[in-house]
Coordinates of C-alpha atoms in Angstrom, one line a residue:
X1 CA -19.1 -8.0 1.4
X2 CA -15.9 -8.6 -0.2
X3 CA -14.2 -6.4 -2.4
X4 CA -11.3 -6.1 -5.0
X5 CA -8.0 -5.8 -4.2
X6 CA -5.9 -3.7 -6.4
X7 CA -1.8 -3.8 -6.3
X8 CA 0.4 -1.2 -8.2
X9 CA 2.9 -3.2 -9.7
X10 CA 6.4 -2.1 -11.2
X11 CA 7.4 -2.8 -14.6
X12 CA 10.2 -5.5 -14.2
X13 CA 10.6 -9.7 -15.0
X14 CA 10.5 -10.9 -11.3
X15 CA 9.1 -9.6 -8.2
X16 CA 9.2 -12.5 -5.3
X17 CA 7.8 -10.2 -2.6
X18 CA 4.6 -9.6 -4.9
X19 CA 4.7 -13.9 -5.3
X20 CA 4.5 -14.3 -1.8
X21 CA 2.1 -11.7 -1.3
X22 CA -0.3 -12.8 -3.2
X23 CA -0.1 -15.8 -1.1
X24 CA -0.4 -14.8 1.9
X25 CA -3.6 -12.8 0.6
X26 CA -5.1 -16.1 -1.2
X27 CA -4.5 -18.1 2.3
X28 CA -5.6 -15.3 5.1
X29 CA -7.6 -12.4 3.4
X30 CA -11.3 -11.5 1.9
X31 CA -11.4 -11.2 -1.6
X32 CA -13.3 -10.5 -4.6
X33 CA -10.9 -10.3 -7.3
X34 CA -7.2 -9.8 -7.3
X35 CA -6.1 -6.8 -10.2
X36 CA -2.3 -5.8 -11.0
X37 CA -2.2 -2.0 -12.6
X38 CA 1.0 -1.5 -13.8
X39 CA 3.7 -4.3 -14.8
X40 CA 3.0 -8.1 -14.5
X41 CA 6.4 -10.3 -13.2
X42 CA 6.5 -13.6 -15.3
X43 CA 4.8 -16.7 -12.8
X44 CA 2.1 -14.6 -12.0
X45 CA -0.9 -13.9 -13.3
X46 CA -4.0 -12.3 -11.7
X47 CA -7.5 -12.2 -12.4
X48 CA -7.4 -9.0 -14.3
X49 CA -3.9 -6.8 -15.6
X50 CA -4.0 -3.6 -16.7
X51 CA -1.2 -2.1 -18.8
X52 CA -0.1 1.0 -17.0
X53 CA 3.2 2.5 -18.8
X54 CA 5.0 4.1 -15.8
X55 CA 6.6 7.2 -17.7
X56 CA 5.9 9.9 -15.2
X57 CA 9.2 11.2 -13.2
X58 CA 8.7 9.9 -10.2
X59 CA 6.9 7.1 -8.1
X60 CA 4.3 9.2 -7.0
X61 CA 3.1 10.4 -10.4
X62 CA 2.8 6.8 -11.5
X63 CA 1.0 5.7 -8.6
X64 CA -1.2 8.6 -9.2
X65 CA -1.8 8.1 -12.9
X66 CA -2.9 4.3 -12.0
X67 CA -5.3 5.6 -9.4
X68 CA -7.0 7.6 -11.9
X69 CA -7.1 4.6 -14.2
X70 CA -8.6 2.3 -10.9
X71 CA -11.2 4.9 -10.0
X72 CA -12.5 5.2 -14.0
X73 CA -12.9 1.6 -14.3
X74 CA -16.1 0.3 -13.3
X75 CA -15.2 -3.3 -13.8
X76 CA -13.8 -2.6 -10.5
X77 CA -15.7 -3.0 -7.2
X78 CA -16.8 0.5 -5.8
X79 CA -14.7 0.2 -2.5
X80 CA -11.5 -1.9 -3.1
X81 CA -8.1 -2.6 -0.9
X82 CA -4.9 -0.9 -2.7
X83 CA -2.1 -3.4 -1.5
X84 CA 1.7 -2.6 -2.0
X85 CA 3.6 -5.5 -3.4
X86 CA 5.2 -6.0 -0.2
X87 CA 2.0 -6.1 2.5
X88 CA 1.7 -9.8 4.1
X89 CA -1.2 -11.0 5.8
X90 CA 0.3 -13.2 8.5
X91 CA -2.8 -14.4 10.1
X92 CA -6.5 -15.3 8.7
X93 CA -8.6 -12.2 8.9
X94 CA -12.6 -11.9 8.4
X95 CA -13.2 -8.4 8.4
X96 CA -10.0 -5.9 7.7
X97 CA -10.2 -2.6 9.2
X98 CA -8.3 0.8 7.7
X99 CA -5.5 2.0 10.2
X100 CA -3.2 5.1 10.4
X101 CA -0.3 6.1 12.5
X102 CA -0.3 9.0 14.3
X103 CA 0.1 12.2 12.9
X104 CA 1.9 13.6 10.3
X105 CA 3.5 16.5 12.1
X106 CA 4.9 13.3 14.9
X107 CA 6.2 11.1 12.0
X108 CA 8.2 14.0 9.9
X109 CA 9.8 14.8 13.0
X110 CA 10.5 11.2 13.4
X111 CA 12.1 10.6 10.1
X112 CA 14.1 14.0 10.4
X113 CA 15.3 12.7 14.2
X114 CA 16.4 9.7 12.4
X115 CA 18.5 11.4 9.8
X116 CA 19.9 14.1 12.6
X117 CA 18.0 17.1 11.1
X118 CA 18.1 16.5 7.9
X119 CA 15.0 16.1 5.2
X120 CA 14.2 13.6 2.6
X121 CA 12.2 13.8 0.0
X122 CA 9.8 11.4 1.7
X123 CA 9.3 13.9 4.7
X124 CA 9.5 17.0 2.3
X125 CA 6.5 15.3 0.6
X126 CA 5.0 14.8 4.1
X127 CA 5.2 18.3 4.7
X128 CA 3.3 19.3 1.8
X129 CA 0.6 17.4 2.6
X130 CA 0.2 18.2 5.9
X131 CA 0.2 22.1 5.0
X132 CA -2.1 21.1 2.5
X133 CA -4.8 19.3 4.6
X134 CA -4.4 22.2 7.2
X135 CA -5.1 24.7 5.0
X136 CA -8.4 23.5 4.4
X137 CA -9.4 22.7 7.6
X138 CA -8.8 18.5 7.7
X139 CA -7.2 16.3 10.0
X140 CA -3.6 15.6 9.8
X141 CA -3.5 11.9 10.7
X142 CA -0.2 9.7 9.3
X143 CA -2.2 6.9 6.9
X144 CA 1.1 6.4 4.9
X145 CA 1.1 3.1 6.8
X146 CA 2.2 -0.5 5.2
X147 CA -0.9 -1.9 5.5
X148 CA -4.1 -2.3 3.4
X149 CA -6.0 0.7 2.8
X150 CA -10.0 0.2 1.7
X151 CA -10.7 3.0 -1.3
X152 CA -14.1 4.3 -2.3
X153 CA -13.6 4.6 -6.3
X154 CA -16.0 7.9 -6.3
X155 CA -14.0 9.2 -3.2
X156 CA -10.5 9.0 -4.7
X157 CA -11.4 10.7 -7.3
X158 CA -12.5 13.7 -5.7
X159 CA -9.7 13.8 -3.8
X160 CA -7.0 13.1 -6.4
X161 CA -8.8 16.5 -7.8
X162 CA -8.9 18.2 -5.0
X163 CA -5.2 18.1 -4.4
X164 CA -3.6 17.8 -7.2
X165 CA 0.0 19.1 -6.4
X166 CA 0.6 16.2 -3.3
X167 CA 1.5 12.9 -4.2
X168 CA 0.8 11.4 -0.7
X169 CA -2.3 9.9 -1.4
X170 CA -3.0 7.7 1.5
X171 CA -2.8 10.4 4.3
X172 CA -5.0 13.3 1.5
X173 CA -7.7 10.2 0.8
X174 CA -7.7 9.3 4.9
X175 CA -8.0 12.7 6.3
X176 CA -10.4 13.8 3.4
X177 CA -12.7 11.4 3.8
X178 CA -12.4 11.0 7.6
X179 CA -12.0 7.5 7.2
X180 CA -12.6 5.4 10.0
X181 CA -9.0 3.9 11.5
X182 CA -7.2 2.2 14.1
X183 CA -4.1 3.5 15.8
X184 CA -1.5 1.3 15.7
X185 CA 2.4 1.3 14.9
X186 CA 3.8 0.9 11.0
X187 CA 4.2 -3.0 10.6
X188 CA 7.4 -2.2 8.0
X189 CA 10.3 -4.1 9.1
X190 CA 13.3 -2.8 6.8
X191 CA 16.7 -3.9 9.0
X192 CA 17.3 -7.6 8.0
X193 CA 18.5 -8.1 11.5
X194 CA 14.8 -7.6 13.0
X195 CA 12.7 -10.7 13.8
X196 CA 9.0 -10.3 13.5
X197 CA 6.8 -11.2 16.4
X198 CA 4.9 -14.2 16.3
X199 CA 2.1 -12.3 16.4
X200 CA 1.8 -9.9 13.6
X201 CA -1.1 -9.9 11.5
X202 CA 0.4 -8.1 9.5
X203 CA 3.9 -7.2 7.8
X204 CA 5.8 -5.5 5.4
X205 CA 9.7 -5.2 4.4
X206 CA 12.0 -3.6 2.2
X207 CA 13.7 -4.9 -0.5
X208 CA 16.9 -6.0 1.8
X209 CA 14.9 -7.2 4.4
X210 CA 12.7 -9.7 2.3
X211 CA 16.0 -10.8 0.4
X212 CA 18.5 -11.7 3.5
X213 CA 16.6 -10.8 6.4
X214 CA 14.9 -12.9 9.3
X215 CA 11.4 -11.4 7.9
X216 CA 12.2 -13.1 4.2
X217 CA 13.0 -16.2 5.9
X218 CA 9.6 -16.2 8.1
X219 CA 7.3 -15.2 4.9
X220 CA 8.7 -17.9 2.7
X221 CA 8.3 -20.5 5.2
X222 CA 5.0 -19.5 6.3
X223 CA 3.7 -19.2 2.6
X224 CA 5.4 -22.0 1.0
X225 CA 2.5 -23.4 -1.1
X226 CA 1.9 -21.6 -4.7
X227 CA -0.9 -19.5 -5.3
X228 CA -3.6 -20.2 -7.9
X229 CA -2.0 -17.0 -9.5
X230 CA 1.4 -18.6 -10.5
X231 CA 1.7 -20.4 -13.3

């Protein structure tokens, strides 16, 4: 069965790494119906947009004030695959599994290596979920991974409800529901100097990345041909 795919999209004119997304979805992914919540950058336009002013004071409220819009509208399939604007399907795929990374306890410790002790507000965030899921007796598994993640409408809901003071949503809606997963690394790529393999299925980048890097080069290439979402 194919399902919707939903991507959060910020409010700005031009967003190339949404553009090429899209195509890479349209060329190697299953589908139903392709919905942008949020902003819509001028060349594209998907099957359905949805409006979503993006007023709350930070990222993480937004993305959780969509969900609640997503998970209300019944227009919507009941499961659907929440995409970031910069997730590229590198290679065709029939049936898309969920995956997750580790744990959350290994990748704050990771990102606080990485930054020689210090926190972030990303791994702060981490934190608080992981004390959160713990004190209620769920897994701590890492699903704030780059990669597709398949959502049950009625699911999200109760677990946007549930835990309403974390705004890491992926890893609360994975370990809630014990989703189903696959172990496997974080596809991100965010150093323009890094090559991707030849065979990913799968990739992301950063902002820098996509713009100069070996990874933008590769994507644009390989996804050339406009989408029947660009006009």
């Amino acid at each position: 069965m194919k399902h919707d795919i939903v991507y959060f999209v910020k409010q700005q004119p031009f967003n190339e790494e949404l553009r090429y997304s899209v195509r890479s979805v349209e060329k190697n992914f299953p589908y139903n119906k392709i919905w942008f919540y949020g902003g819509c950058p001028l060349g594209l336009k998907p099957d359905e947009h949805i409006f979503v002013k993006q007023d709350q004071p930070t990222k993480w409220e937004n993305v959780r004030k969509m969900l609640y819009e997503v998970c209300n509208n019944n227009d919507i399939t009941e499961n659907f695959w929440l995409f970031n604007d910069d997730f590229f399907i590198m290679k065709k795929i029939d049936e898309p599994k969920n995956y997750y990374n580790g744990s959350l306890e290994n990748r704050i410790k990771e990102i606080e290596n990485r930054r020689k002790g210090h926190k972030s507000e990303y791994s702060v965030n981490l934190e608080i979920t992981k004390q959160l899921l713990e004190e209620q007796g769920y897994p701590t598994l890492n699903y704030a991974v780059h990669i597709p993640m398949l959502i049950n409408r009625k699911k999200a809901l109760e677990t946007l409800n549930k835990f309403p003071d974390s705004p890491m949503f992926r890893s609360l809606y994975g370990n809630y529901v014990k989703l189903p997963a696959v172990d496997m690394p974080d596809v991100k790529i965010h150093q323009p100097s890094v090559n991707p393999k030849d065979d990913a299925i799968m990739l992301s980048s950063s902002d820098r990345s996509f713009e100069i890097g070996y990874i933008g080069v590769v994507i644009k290439v390989k996804f050339r041909n406009k989408s029947k979402y660009e006009n």
